[in-house]
């Protein structure tokens, strides 16, 4: 049901029955390694291109989610996925192997919550019994496409972020009230916000205003106070973006206790990994939310999380053509 | 509501309140010129890049749909759009200007019906009062990215298709029973089908099996006979793909009267325009369905149309890497 201007309330509490999370060697050395279901010690993952390896990550995450959820491909009505690669081919090729009716999405690094919002809406209204939704990225495939092949060893400014090699997939099903599982309660769909920043090496700074816009809209639409949540976690703003979003919200009159504001891009790696401002990529919020944070919820650490995935909707071509960076953020509320 | 394996029934009959359709000079000389709201006599449309011109087409179509529907941007909850350009930047930049909460979609040339299915589902269940959904393509921008800059004058085989320069946007609203407007009644979401074809100059042939798969699923899920429809129109299979889909359906035991099987890619241009096998591109089914075919419905020519938009989910990189072409088709039933 529409609530306010741009939010949905999911009265039937679609549940996140299971998830699958896969990652690469850099993630295996990260802070959250124990929360990954599958970890590869090689970026190629036995394939001959990084794009094929990218697809493998998503397929493994989807297969893991189905296995843990004790469902087979034929039980799943829809697969909603997207990534950062041109024409989202890793997602579409994974959909070919999965043979599940498929909605291709593009929201850059906001894709995880774009998919979770749509999947929750579908399940809430009996549009599906079981939906798989996910997002993924592969560091070397993304760097090659957006910046330089990693083999060049190009240097980056401290505002740059490190694209996560990983995929996170969630299996959304109808609420079965006998199980104690996390469920989604609402979603806020973002507008495109562009404050005129044009530096593709400072995505966190560019995306922060979009995150602030969606967070403000969420509390206004739902008529909630930030204290409703134990945790408000942004997708991949990194150090610089996180500071910016807190400042922007304060400026707009919404003061949130900084202790409950975290960022997936700051959670995933250790302090001594060379990730500059933090992690990023469509796989960042997908792996951290569907892996680490849901595990923490199940352990009782959090009861209500607002996950605000942020995306920079640029392309190498728009940067070359001198355009600024349009950004977006979608938020989904997950409770247990 | 889910019906069968992969279809939705829209009991509340979301209406297509209005549409906006824009096109370029080649479309102005085409068979359906009178059905376009806006036609440009120059491919640049006053801009300095084809990608900017691409965005203009989508913005004009969206603005026209809102104007004809007598609604303003603030009345619209969501904008669902996609295109063929890397990271769908024309759609995202149009969403920035429209300032309507935005779902980015990628279904290649199937995007028009992916969007209409989702928009209808949202409106059917009060997830929105008013939704804009559309798809677009620009011949020179798409050719440059997928094949060669048009300035090279590269030759093409007879199986190739001509990318439509155009955008089609529909405004989907709650049914107001006092108005005689077309409405959506069901949708079937396609699986990815890949029969092993790898020739990017024969998209129609590659996409035909996906169209057949979705058409078969539609009639099975809805338990309908093809004679239910006055017209089954595929997205952009062209001459070769249309013949293939008819043969494939016959092989599977579904004989459809060829007179009611049309293809948007064969409708849009005249016989003496040099379009090889026909028109294609994300703007093809969007402009033909939301322009010409809805006009025909309003004139009483058709009462029930099944629009089956087909998409080839390849990228130049997957072709270079020797991959075959994964294809998809989404169908929406429109009645008046």
XYZ file of C-alpha atoms in Angstrom:
672
model
C 0.000 0.000 0.000
C 1.232 3.462 -0.853
C 1.997 5.488 2.249
C 2.876 9.142 1.969
C 4.521 10.213 -1.269
C 6.926 7.431 -2.183
C 6.722 4.596 0.334
C 5.072 1.207 0.611
C 3.917 -0.556 3.763
C 3.993 -4.362 3.646
C 1.133 -5.341 5.965
C 1.597 -9.059 5.328
C 5.240 -9.014 6.398
C 6.983 -10.899 3.570
C 9.781 -12.913 5.164
C 13.397 -13.244 4.152
C 13.347 -17.030 4.352
C 17.013 -17.496 3.520
C 19.928 -15.778 1.834
C 23.075 -16.699 -0.046
C 26.241 -14.616 0.049
C 29.382 -15.200 -1.993
C 32.659 -13.309 -2.134
C 36.200 -13.158 -3.448
C 39.703 -13.251 -1.943
C 39.680 -9.650 -0.720
C 36.404 -10.284 1.117
C 37.855 -13.503 2.564
C 40.474 -11.315 4.244
C 37.874 -8.758 5.301
C 36.126 -8.142 8.591
C 32.991 -10.113 7.698
C 34.511 -13.254 6.153
C 32.621 -15.502 8.579
C 29.309 -14.163 7.262
C 29.903 -15.336 3.658
C 28.505 -18.702 2.563
C 31.005 -19.113 -0.271
C 34.458 -17.523 -0.501
C 36.847 -17.828 -3.446
C 40.607 -17.588 -3.066
C 41.004 -16.553 -6.702
C 39.384 -13.622 -8.551
C 38.997 -15.731 -11.725
C 36.957 -18.417 -9.977
C 38.049 -21.010 -12.501
C 36.747 -18.988 -15.448
C 38.533 -17.268 -18.318
C 37.035 -13.797 -17.853
C 36.174 -11.621 -14.864
C 32.640 -11.228 -16.247
C 32.109 -14.987 -16.178
C 33.484 -15.076 -12.620
C 31.003 -12.280 -11.769
C 28.137 -14.443 -13.014
C 29.382 -17.406 -10.960
C 29.193 -15.314 -7.784
C 25.526 -14.500 -8.425
C 24.620 -18.060 -9.367
C 26.278 -19.442 -6.241
C 24.488 -16.933 -4.031
C 21.133 -17.789 -5.659
C 21.733 -21.538 -5.376
C 22.775 -21.165 -1.731
C 19.670 -19.119 -0.894
C 17.435 -21.778 -2.485
C 19.256 -24.636 -0.756
C 19.060 -22.971 2.667
C 15.419 -22.104 2.029
C 14.718 -25.713 0.991
C 13.187 -24.619 -2.309
C 13.978 -25.585 -5.865
C 14.094 -23.443 -9.002
C 10.606 -24.550 -10.041
C 9.211 -23.280 -6.709
C 10.422 -19.740 -7.364
C 8.211 -17.498 -9.483
C 10.537 -14.582 -10.155
C 14.205 -13.612 -10.054
C 14.987 -9.893 -9.734
C 18.607 -8.900 -10.172
C 21.024 -6.343 -11.466
C 24.654 -5.327 -11.462
C 27.017 -2.627 -12.759
C 28.255 -4.285 -15.945
C 27.024 -2.909 -19.301
C 23.585 -4.371 -20.085
C 23.753 -6.206 -16.692
C 24.956 -9.313 -18.524
C 26.180 -11.205 -15.407
C 22.628 -11.046 -13.978
C 20.962 -11.972 -17.282
C 23.327 -14.884 -17.890
C 22.700 -16.114 -14.331
C 18.952 -15.846 -15.052
C 19.495 -17.995 -18.126
C 21.046 -20.737 -16.004
C 18.467 -20.413 -13.218
C 15.520 -20.626 -15.656
C 13.308 -18.511 -13.382
C 11.158 -15.729 -14.933
C 13.355 -12.672 -14.686
C 13.113 -8.930 -14.088
C 16.365 -7.160 -14.956
C 16.969 -4.118 -12.753
C 19.443 -1.278 -12.913
C 19.970 0.887 -9.883
C 23.770 0.697 -9.720
C 24.698 0.089 -6.057
C 21.073 0.733 -4.985
C 19.931 -2.383 -6.876
C 19.860 -4.577 -3.751
C 17.077 -2.541 -2.133
C 15.298 -1.775 -5.452
C 14.986 -5.538 -5.810
C 14.017 -6.172 -2.187
C 11.318 -3.465 -2.344
C 9.796 -4.930 -5.531
C 10.085 -8.540 -4.315
C 8.415 -7.622 -1.013
C 5.610 -5.803 -2.822
C 5.005 -8.812 -5.097
C 4.943 -11.314 -2.231
C 2.866 -9.029 -0.012
C 0.080 -8.989 -2.639
C 0.215 -12.654 -3.657
C 1.931 -11.793 -6.919
C 4.351 -14.579 -6.056
C 4.865 -17.203 -3.372
C 8.633 -17.164 -3.602
C 10.921 -14.566 -5.166
C 14.707 -14.448 -5.408
C 16.295 -11.006 -5.483
C 19.923 -10.028 -5.503
C 22.765 -7.820 -6.608
C 26.415 -8.434 -7.346
C 29.695 -6.870 -8.412
C 33.212 -8.041 -9.265
C 36.109 -5.731 -8.503
C 38.224 -6.447 -11.581
C 35.289 -6.522 -14.023
C 33.921 -3.232 -12.704
C 37.281 -1.463 -12.482
C 38.089 -2.464 -16.074
C 34.793 -1.057 -17.303
C 34.493 2.126 -15.239
C 38.137 3.078 -14.672
C 41.227 1.075 -15.668
C 42.078 -2.636 -15.794
C 43.406 -3.461 -12.323
C 46.582 -4.814 -13.947
C 47.595 -1.210 -14.733
C 47.984 -0.530 -11.013
C 46.545 2.983 -11.348
C 46.664 5.155 -8.232
C 43.512 6.484 -6.609
C 42.701 9.460 -4.418
C 41.645 8.908 -0.787
C 38.004 9.610 -1.718
C 37.890 6.536 -4.010
C 36.191 3.321 -2.927
C 36.933 -0.364 -3.435
C 34.371 -2.340 -5.462
C 33.272 -5.434 -3.576
C 33.652 -8.816 -5.287
C 30.528 -10.527 -4.121
C 26.868 -11.335 -4.529
C 23.998 -11.341 -2.075
C 20.667 -12.979 -2.843
C 17.565 -13.169 -0.645
C 14.652 -15.547 -0.928
C 11.420 -13.691 -0.099
C 8.369 -15.755 0.791
C 4.932 -15.431 2.327
C 4.935 -15.044 6.075
C 4.597 -18.310 7.925
C 3.858 -17.109 11.417
C 5.384 -20.179 13.064
C 8.910 -19.266 12.025
C 11.079 -16.617 13.616
C 12.514 -15.010 10.523
C 13.312 -11.447 9.493
C 10.607 -9.748 7.437
C 10.209 -6.524 5.502
C 7.769 -3.915 6.756
C 8.155 -0.931 4.418
C 10.145 0.547 1.565
C 10.873 4.063 0.335
C 11.746 4.535 -3.333
C 14.201 7.319 -4.050
C 14.216 10.218 -6.467
C 17.310 10.983 -8.513
C 19.362 13.628 -6.711
C 22.269 15.394 -8.388
C 24.081 18.106 -6.465
C 26.437 18.875 -9.330
C 29.398 16.727 -8.302
C 31.266 15.291 -11.281
C 34.232 13.437 -9.739
C 33.868 9.686 -10.320
C 36.520 9.113 -7.646
C 34.237 10.556 -4.973
C 31.049 8.543 -5.262
C 30.345 8.598 -1.529
C 30.207 12.385 -1.536
C 28.002 12.385 -4.633
C 25.578 9.787 -3.235
C 25.195 11.223 0.286
C 22.502 13.793 -0.699
C 20.423 11.017 -2.319
C 20.693 8.957 0.866
C 19.625 11.962 2.946
C 16.672 12.642 0.624
C 15.382 9.061 0.898
C 15.919 8.870 4.683
C 13.972 12.126 5.157
C 11.194 10.893 2.851
C 11.043 7.592 4.734
C 10.465 9.176 8.142
C 8.000 11.669 6.716
C 6.002 9.066 4.754
C 5.948 6.498 7.562
C 5.517 9.135 10.283
C 8.236 7.478 12.293
C 11.026 8.790 14.463
C 14.627 7.639 13.730
C 14.690 6.034 17.183
C 12.297 3.415 15.767
C 15.367 1.717 14.280
C 18.305 0.073 16.062
C 20.354 0.616 12.947
C 20.179 2.802 9.837
C 22.700 1.368 7.437
C 23.639 3.080 4.189
C 24.805 1.106 1.160
C 28.265 2.251 0.316
C 28.885 5.868 1.140
C 32.267 5.183 2.713
C 33.907 7.467 5.272
C 33.346 10.706 3.398
C 29.797 9.992 2.365
C 28.778 8.831 5.840
C 29.988 12.081 7.416
C 28.214 14.047 4.691
C 24.865 12.313 5.109
C 24.894 12.831 8.879
C 25.664 16.533 8.377
C 23.002 16.905 5.667
C 20.324 15.266 7.820
C 21.231 17.498 10.757
C 20.953 20.532 8.487
C 17.459 19.406 7.483
C 16.447 19.084 11.127
C 16.740 15.299 11.463
C 19.282 14.452 14.129
C 20.103 10.761 14.236
C 22.297 9.255 16.935
C 25.562 8.611 15.074
C 25.944 5.284 16.885
C 22.993 3.841 14.942
C 24.263 5.146 11.564
C 26.528 2.601 9.891
C 27.659 2.054 6.315
C 28.071 -1.294 4.553
C 31.166 0.033 2.798
C 32.801 0.693 6.190
C 31.763 -2.642 7.724
C 33.036 -5.092 5.130
C 36.822 -4.576 5.205
C 39.416 -4.309 7.968
C 41.174 -1.035 8.701
C 44.432 -2.289 7.225
C 42.993 -3.250 3.832
C 43.823 -0.550 1.227
C 40.238 0.394 0.362
C 40.621 4.189 0.637
C 37.225 5.589 1.688
C 35.589 2.119 1.978
C 33.866 -0.594 -0.014
C 31.329 -0.018 -2.773
C 29.651 -1.800 -5.693
C 26.258 -3.406 -6.154
C 27.529 -6.411 -4.170
C 28.453 -4.272 -1.136
C 25.056 -3.677 0.507
C 23.794 -7.018 -0.860
C 26.511 -9.074 0.872
C 26.634 -7.042 4.098
C 22.845 -6.857 4.553
C 22.023 -10.403 3.491
C 25.070 -11.862 5.247
C 26.438 -10.088 8.311
C 23.495 -7.889 9.309
C 20.800 -10.565 9.025
C 23.063 -12.851 11.071
C 23.319 -10.148 13.713
C 19.522 -9.756 13.698
C 19.087 -13.478 14.238
C 21.561 -13.289 17.152
C 19.423 -10.570 18.717
C 21.805 -7.663 18.086
C 19.265 -5.689 16.069
C 15.485 -5.769 15.931
C 14.799 -3.142 13.280
C 17.149 -2.112 10.513
C 16.557 0.470 7.804
C 18.809 -0.455 4.890
C 19.409 2.493 2.538
C 21.228 1.302 -0.577
C 22.778 4.121 -2.588
C 23.610 4.192 -6.279
C 25.545 6.477 -8.612
C 23.770 6.348 -11.976
C 26.680 7.521 -14.100
C 28.535 5.780 -16.911
C 32.078 6.250 -18.209
C 30.503 7.967 -21.230
C 28.523 10.497 -19.185
C 31.706 11.362 -17.288
C 33.578 11.862 -20.581
C 30.720 14.035 -21.824
C 31.107 16.296 -18.783
C 27.865 15.357 -17.054
C 27.487 15.463 -13.294
C 26.591 12.307 -11.325
C 22.906 11.538 -10.768
C 22.423 9.488 -7.606
C 19.604 7.548 -5.988
C 18.871 5.658 -2.771
C 16.174 3.124 -1.965
C 15.372 2.109 1.623
C 13.787 -1.057 2.977
C 12.853 -1.641 6.616
C 13.692 -5.129 7.920
C 12.459 -6.322 11.301
C 12.615 -9.532 13.329
C -2.478 -12.123 -8.198
C -0.217 -14.898 -9.404
C -1.940 -17.105 -11.945
C -0.245 -20.253 -13.154
C 3.516 -20.292 -13.068
C 4.609 -16.847 -14.192
C 1.590 -14.608 -14.823
C -0.333 -11.905 -13.019
C -4.018 -11.088 -13.341
C -4.955 -7.466 -12.727
C -8.491 -7.721 -11.317
C -8.780 -3.976 -10.782
C -8.022 -3.155 -14.411
C -5.381 -0.417 -14.164
C -6.029 2.014 -17.005
C -3.618 3.506 -19.500
C -4.868 7.031 -18.935
C -2.643 8.630 -21.541
C 0.581 8.118 -23.432
C 3.333 10.181 -25.008
C 5.263 9.080 -28.067
C 8.264 10.847 -29.597
C 10.391 9.995 -32.617
C 13.137 11.060 -34.978
C 13.412 11.885 -38.692
C 13.380 8.278 -39.872
C 10.165 7.649 -37.932
C 8.697 10.874 -39.369
C 9.064 9.237 -42.794
C 7.719 5.936 -41.544
C 4.313 4.329 -41.830
C 3.112 5.456 -38.381
C 4.223 9.110 -38.378
C 0.682 10.309 -37.635
C 0.673 8.343 -34.383
C 3.655 10.199 -32.890
C 3.020 13.180 -30.599
C 6.422 14.728 -31.208
C 8.643 14.239 -34.272
C 12.117 15.672 -34.754
C 13.561 16.425 -38.173
C 17.095 16.150 -36.836
C 18.760 13.223 -35.005
C 20.662 15.636 -32.730
C 17.509 17.308 -31.428
C 19.424 20.483 -30.668
C 21.904 18.663 -28.412
C 25.633 18.029 -28.753
C 25.526 14.259 -28.280
C 23.233 11.470 -29.425
C 22.913 10.330 -25.800
C 21.553 13.734 -24.778
C 19.135 13.606 -27.725
C 18.092 10.135 -26.499
C 17.229 11.570 -23.094
C 15.225 14.391 -24.696
C 13.031 11.840 -26.497
C 12.156 10.149 -23.200
C 11.555 13.418 -21.372
C 9.259 14.677 -24.129
C 7.287 11.437 -24.147
C 6.910 11.581 -20.353
C 5.887 15.250 -20.378
C 3.376 14.596 -23.174
C 1.832 11.653 -21.300
C 1.425 13.805 -18.182
C -0.023 16.722 -20.126
C -2.545 14.544 -21.948
C -3.398 12.787 -18.687
C -3.829 16.187 -16.987
C -1.454 15.264 -14.202
C 1.659 16.976 -12.913
C 4.961 15.489 -11.774
C 3.957 15.736 -8.107
C 0.854 13.615 -8.817
C 2.957 10.698 -10.089
C 4.390 8.313 -7.502
C 6.821 6.316 -9.613
C 8.673 6.408 -12.932
C 9.787 3.046 -14.369
C 12.074 3.219 -17.367
C 14.983 1.682 -19.175
C 16.911 1.727 -22.421
C 19.824 0.039 -24.200
C 22.613 2.475 -23.367
C 25.290 1.378 -20.862
C 23.982 1.926 -17.309
C 20.683 3.159 -18.859
C 21.892 6.728 -18.445
C 19.278 8.361 -20.752
C 16.526 6.982 -18.493
C 18.297 7.924 -15.267
C 19.061 11.442 -16.482
C 15.418 11.853 -17.543
C 14.407 10.660 -14.056
C 16.650 13.356 -12.610
C 14.792 16.029 -14.538
C 11.352 14.551 -13.823
C 12.032 14.309 -10.063
C 9.701 11.336 -9.687
C 10.823 8.351 -7.528
C 12.467 6.035 -10.013
C 12.894 2.330 -10.721
C 15.599 1.705 -13.326
C 14.866 -1.349 -15.453
C 16.905 -3.323 -17.926
C 15.190 -5.732 -20.267
C 16.724 -4.514 -23.538
C 13.864 -4.274 -26.065
C 11.499 -6.073 -23.644
C 11.707 -3.135 -21.221
C 8.408 -1.588 -22.380
C 6.361 -4.564 -21.166
C 8.582 -5.240 -18.130
C 7.681 -1.707 -17.055
C 3.999 -1.970 -17.963
C 3.673 -5.261 -16.042
C 5.277 -3.783 -12.916
C 3.365 -0.489 -13.168
C 0.069 -2.372 -13.582
C 0.851 -4.577 -10.582
C 1.646 -1.535 -8.441
C -1.504 0.349 -9.409
C -3.682 -2.766 -9.158
C -2.703 -3.153 -5.471
C -2.796 0.535 -4.477
C 0.987 0.721 -4.417
C 0.554 3.897 -6.447
C -2.210 6.088 -7.815
C -0.308 7.141 -10.898
C 2.771 5.586 -12.467
C 4.720 6.589 -15.574
C 6.466 3.799 -17.438
C 8.394 3.872 -20.675
C 11.235 2.767 -22.863
C 13.341 4.495 -25.488
C 16.161 4.105 -27.972
C 18.137 6.331 -30.339
C 19.462 4.830 -33.560
C 22.809 6.603 -33.676
C 23.528 6.266 -29.931
C 22.722 2.546 -29.970
C 24.558 1.773 -33.221
C 27.660 3.537 -31.932
C 27.634 1.485 -28.742
C 26.647 -1.942 -30.062
C 28.079 -1.920 -33.579
C 29.755 1.025 -35.356
C 29.190 4.782 -35.404
C 26.635 5.368 -38.168
C 29.063 7.821 -39.789
C 31.207 4.834 -40.850
C 28.425 3.679 -43.180
C 29.034 0.000 -42.373
C 27.049 -2.520 -44.393
C 24.646 -4.930 -42.767
C 23.241 -8.341 -43.676
C 19.526 -8.705 -44.523
C 18.862 -10.250 -41.087
C 19.890 -7.014 -39.335
C 17.299 -4.620 -37.927
C 17.039 -0.836 -37.674
C 17.054 0.646 -34.157
C 14.088 2.960 -33.675
C 14.769 6.531 -32.594
C 11.886 7.104 -30.262
C 10.355 6.909 -26.813
C 6.979 5.699 -25.636
C 5.658 6.451 -22.158
C 2.344 5.396 -20.611
C 0.576 6.861 -17.603
C -1.049 4.062 -15.596
C -3.762 5.016 -13.131
C -6.519 3.490 -11.040
C -9.571 2.504 -13.014
C -12.223 5.185 -13.117
C -15.163 3.278 -14.471
C -16.729 6.346 -16.096
C -14.005 6.665 -18.696
C -13.648 4.497 -21.776
C -9.920 3.885 -21.688
C -7.694 0.894 -22.421
C -6.697 -1.132 -19.361
C -4.323 -3.965 -18.573
C -5.757 -7.332 -17.561
C -2.776 -9.661 -17.204
C 0.967 -10.027 -17.697
C 3.313 -12.940 -18.253
C 6.946 -12.550 -17.222
C 9.440 -14.369 -19.395
C 12.314 -16.711 -18.647
C 15.658 -16.238 -20.365
C 15.802 -18.465 -23.448
C 19.032 -19.040 -25.353
C 18.979 -21.417 -28.303
C 22.683 -21.025 -28.971
C 22.555 -18.318 -31.650
C 25.513 -15.952 -31.479
C 25.030 -13.615 -34.464
C 24.306 -10.068 -33.241
C 23.079 -9.230 -36.757
C 20.192 -11.677 -36.411
C 18.412 -10.614 -33.241
C 14.964 -11.479 -34.544
C 15.960 -15.090 -35.047
C 17.594 -15.216 -31.606
C 14.593 -13.652 -29.849
C 11.837 -15.699 -31.529
C 12.179 -18.723 -29.183
C 11.842 -16.418 -26.141
C 8.670 -14.910 -27.642
C 7.279 -18.399 -28.291
C 8.108 -19.487 -24.729
C 6.290 -16.506 -23.182
C 3.273 -16.797 -25.513
C 2.905 -20.499 -24.654
C 3.255 -19.742 -20.926
C 0.658 -16.963 -21.216
C -2.042 -19.172 -22.709
C -1.248 -21.996 -20.303
C -1.222 -19.774 -17.195
C -4.346 -17.817 -18.155
C -6.097 -20.875 -19.597
C -7.036 -18.867 -22.642
C -7.251 -19.688 -26.324
C -5.318 -17.458 -28.807
C -8.664 -16.491 -30.355
C -9.275 -14.457 -27.175
C -7.112 -11.747 -28.743
C -7.762 -9.659 -31.867
C -4.038 -9.089 -32.106
C -0.875 -10.694 -30.746
C 1.902 -8.239 -31.426
C 5.555 -9.064 -30.851
C 8.090 -6.381 -29.981
C 10.678 -6.357 -32.671
C 11.283 -9.735 -34.216
C 11.272 -8.390 -37.754
C 10.491 -10.520 -40.825
C 12.740 -13.436 -39.938
C 11.815 -13.596 -36.278
C 8.085 -13.339 -36.995
C 8.199 -16.313 -39.339
C 10.259 -18.233 -36.785
C 7.905 -17.598 -33.879
C 4.860 -18.682 -35.901
C 6.674 -21.899 -36.904
C 7.874 -22.558 -33.340
C 4.380 -22.118 -31.889
C 2.919 -24.449 -34.519
C 5.565 -27.013 -33.645
C 4.526 -26.798 -29.992
C 0.897 -27.351 -30.950
C -0.296 -23.737 -30.707
C -1.669 -22.653 -34.070
C -2.411 -18.961 -34.212
C -4.128 -17.349 -37.184
C -1.261 -15.516 -38.914
C -3.538 -12.558 -39.604
C -3.645 -11.722 -35.894
C 0.167 -12.046 -35.471
C 1.909 -8.730 -36.114
C 5.276 -7.323 -35.172
C 6.016 -3.750 -34.084
C 9.278 -3.848 -36.034
C 7.332 -4.557 -39.240
C 4.632 -1.955 -38.591
C 6.707 1.142 -37.944
C 8.512 1.709 -41.279
C 7.407 1.716 -44.901
C 8.504 -0.987 -47.310
C 10.856 1.348 -49.125
C 12.807 2.407 -46.038
C 16.153 0.529 -45.859
C 15.533 -1.247 -42.551
C 16.549 -4.769 -43.613
C 14.508 -7.219 -41.498
C 12.548 -4.444 -39.694
C 12.689 -2.027 -36.781
C 14.049 -2.845 -33.328
C 15.257 -1.171 -30.147
C 13.673 -0.502 -26.771
C 11.716 2.356 -28.372
C 10.166 0.107 -31.029
C 7.415 -1.677 -29.096
C 7.061 1.358 -26.785
C 6.249 3.775 -29.614
C 4.145 1.364 -31.702
C 2.094 0.050 -28.756
C 1.633 3.356 -26.934
C 1.098 5.281 -30.175
C -0.368 3.496 -33.164
C -1.924 0.424 -31.521
C -3.653 2.258 -28.674
C -5.012 4.723 -31.241
C -6.365 1.784 -33.249
C -7.963 0.369 -30.094
C -9.652 3.684 -29.378
C -10.954 3.728 -32.981
C -12.475 0.280 -32.405
C -10.061 -1.674 -34.594
C -8.951 -3.938 -31.737
C -10.563 -4.900 -28.450
C -7.897 -7.159 -26.967
C -4.196 -7.007 -27.721
C -1.442 -9.175 -26.256
C 1.783 -7.195 -26.550
C 4.864 -9.433 -26.349
C 8.002 -7.287 -26.112
C 11.184 -9.197 -26.864
C 14.699 -8.415 -25.704
C 18.200 -9.651 -26.541
C 20.205 -9.467 -23.312
C 23.646 -9.430 -24.910
C 26.388 -6.799 -24.765
C 29.222 -6.047 -27.191
C 31.562 -7.608 -24.615
C 29.628 -10.890 -24.368
C 29.702 -11.128 -28.184
C 33.472 -10.527 -28.181
C 33.854 -13.185 -25.488
C 32.097 -15.716 -27.725
C 28.897 -16.021 -25.701
C 25.558 -16.851 -27.300
C 22.608 -14.433 -27.018
C 20.248 -14.835 -24.038
C 16.786 -13.541 -24.904
C 13.602 -12.757 -23.018
C 10.020 -11.696 -23.714
C 7.404 -10.180 -21.429
C 3.724 -10.038 -22.403
C 0.954 -7.708 -21.232
C -2.699 -8.025 -22.187
C -4.408 -4.708 -22.979
C -8.168 -4.472 -23.460
C -10.711 -1.728 -24.078
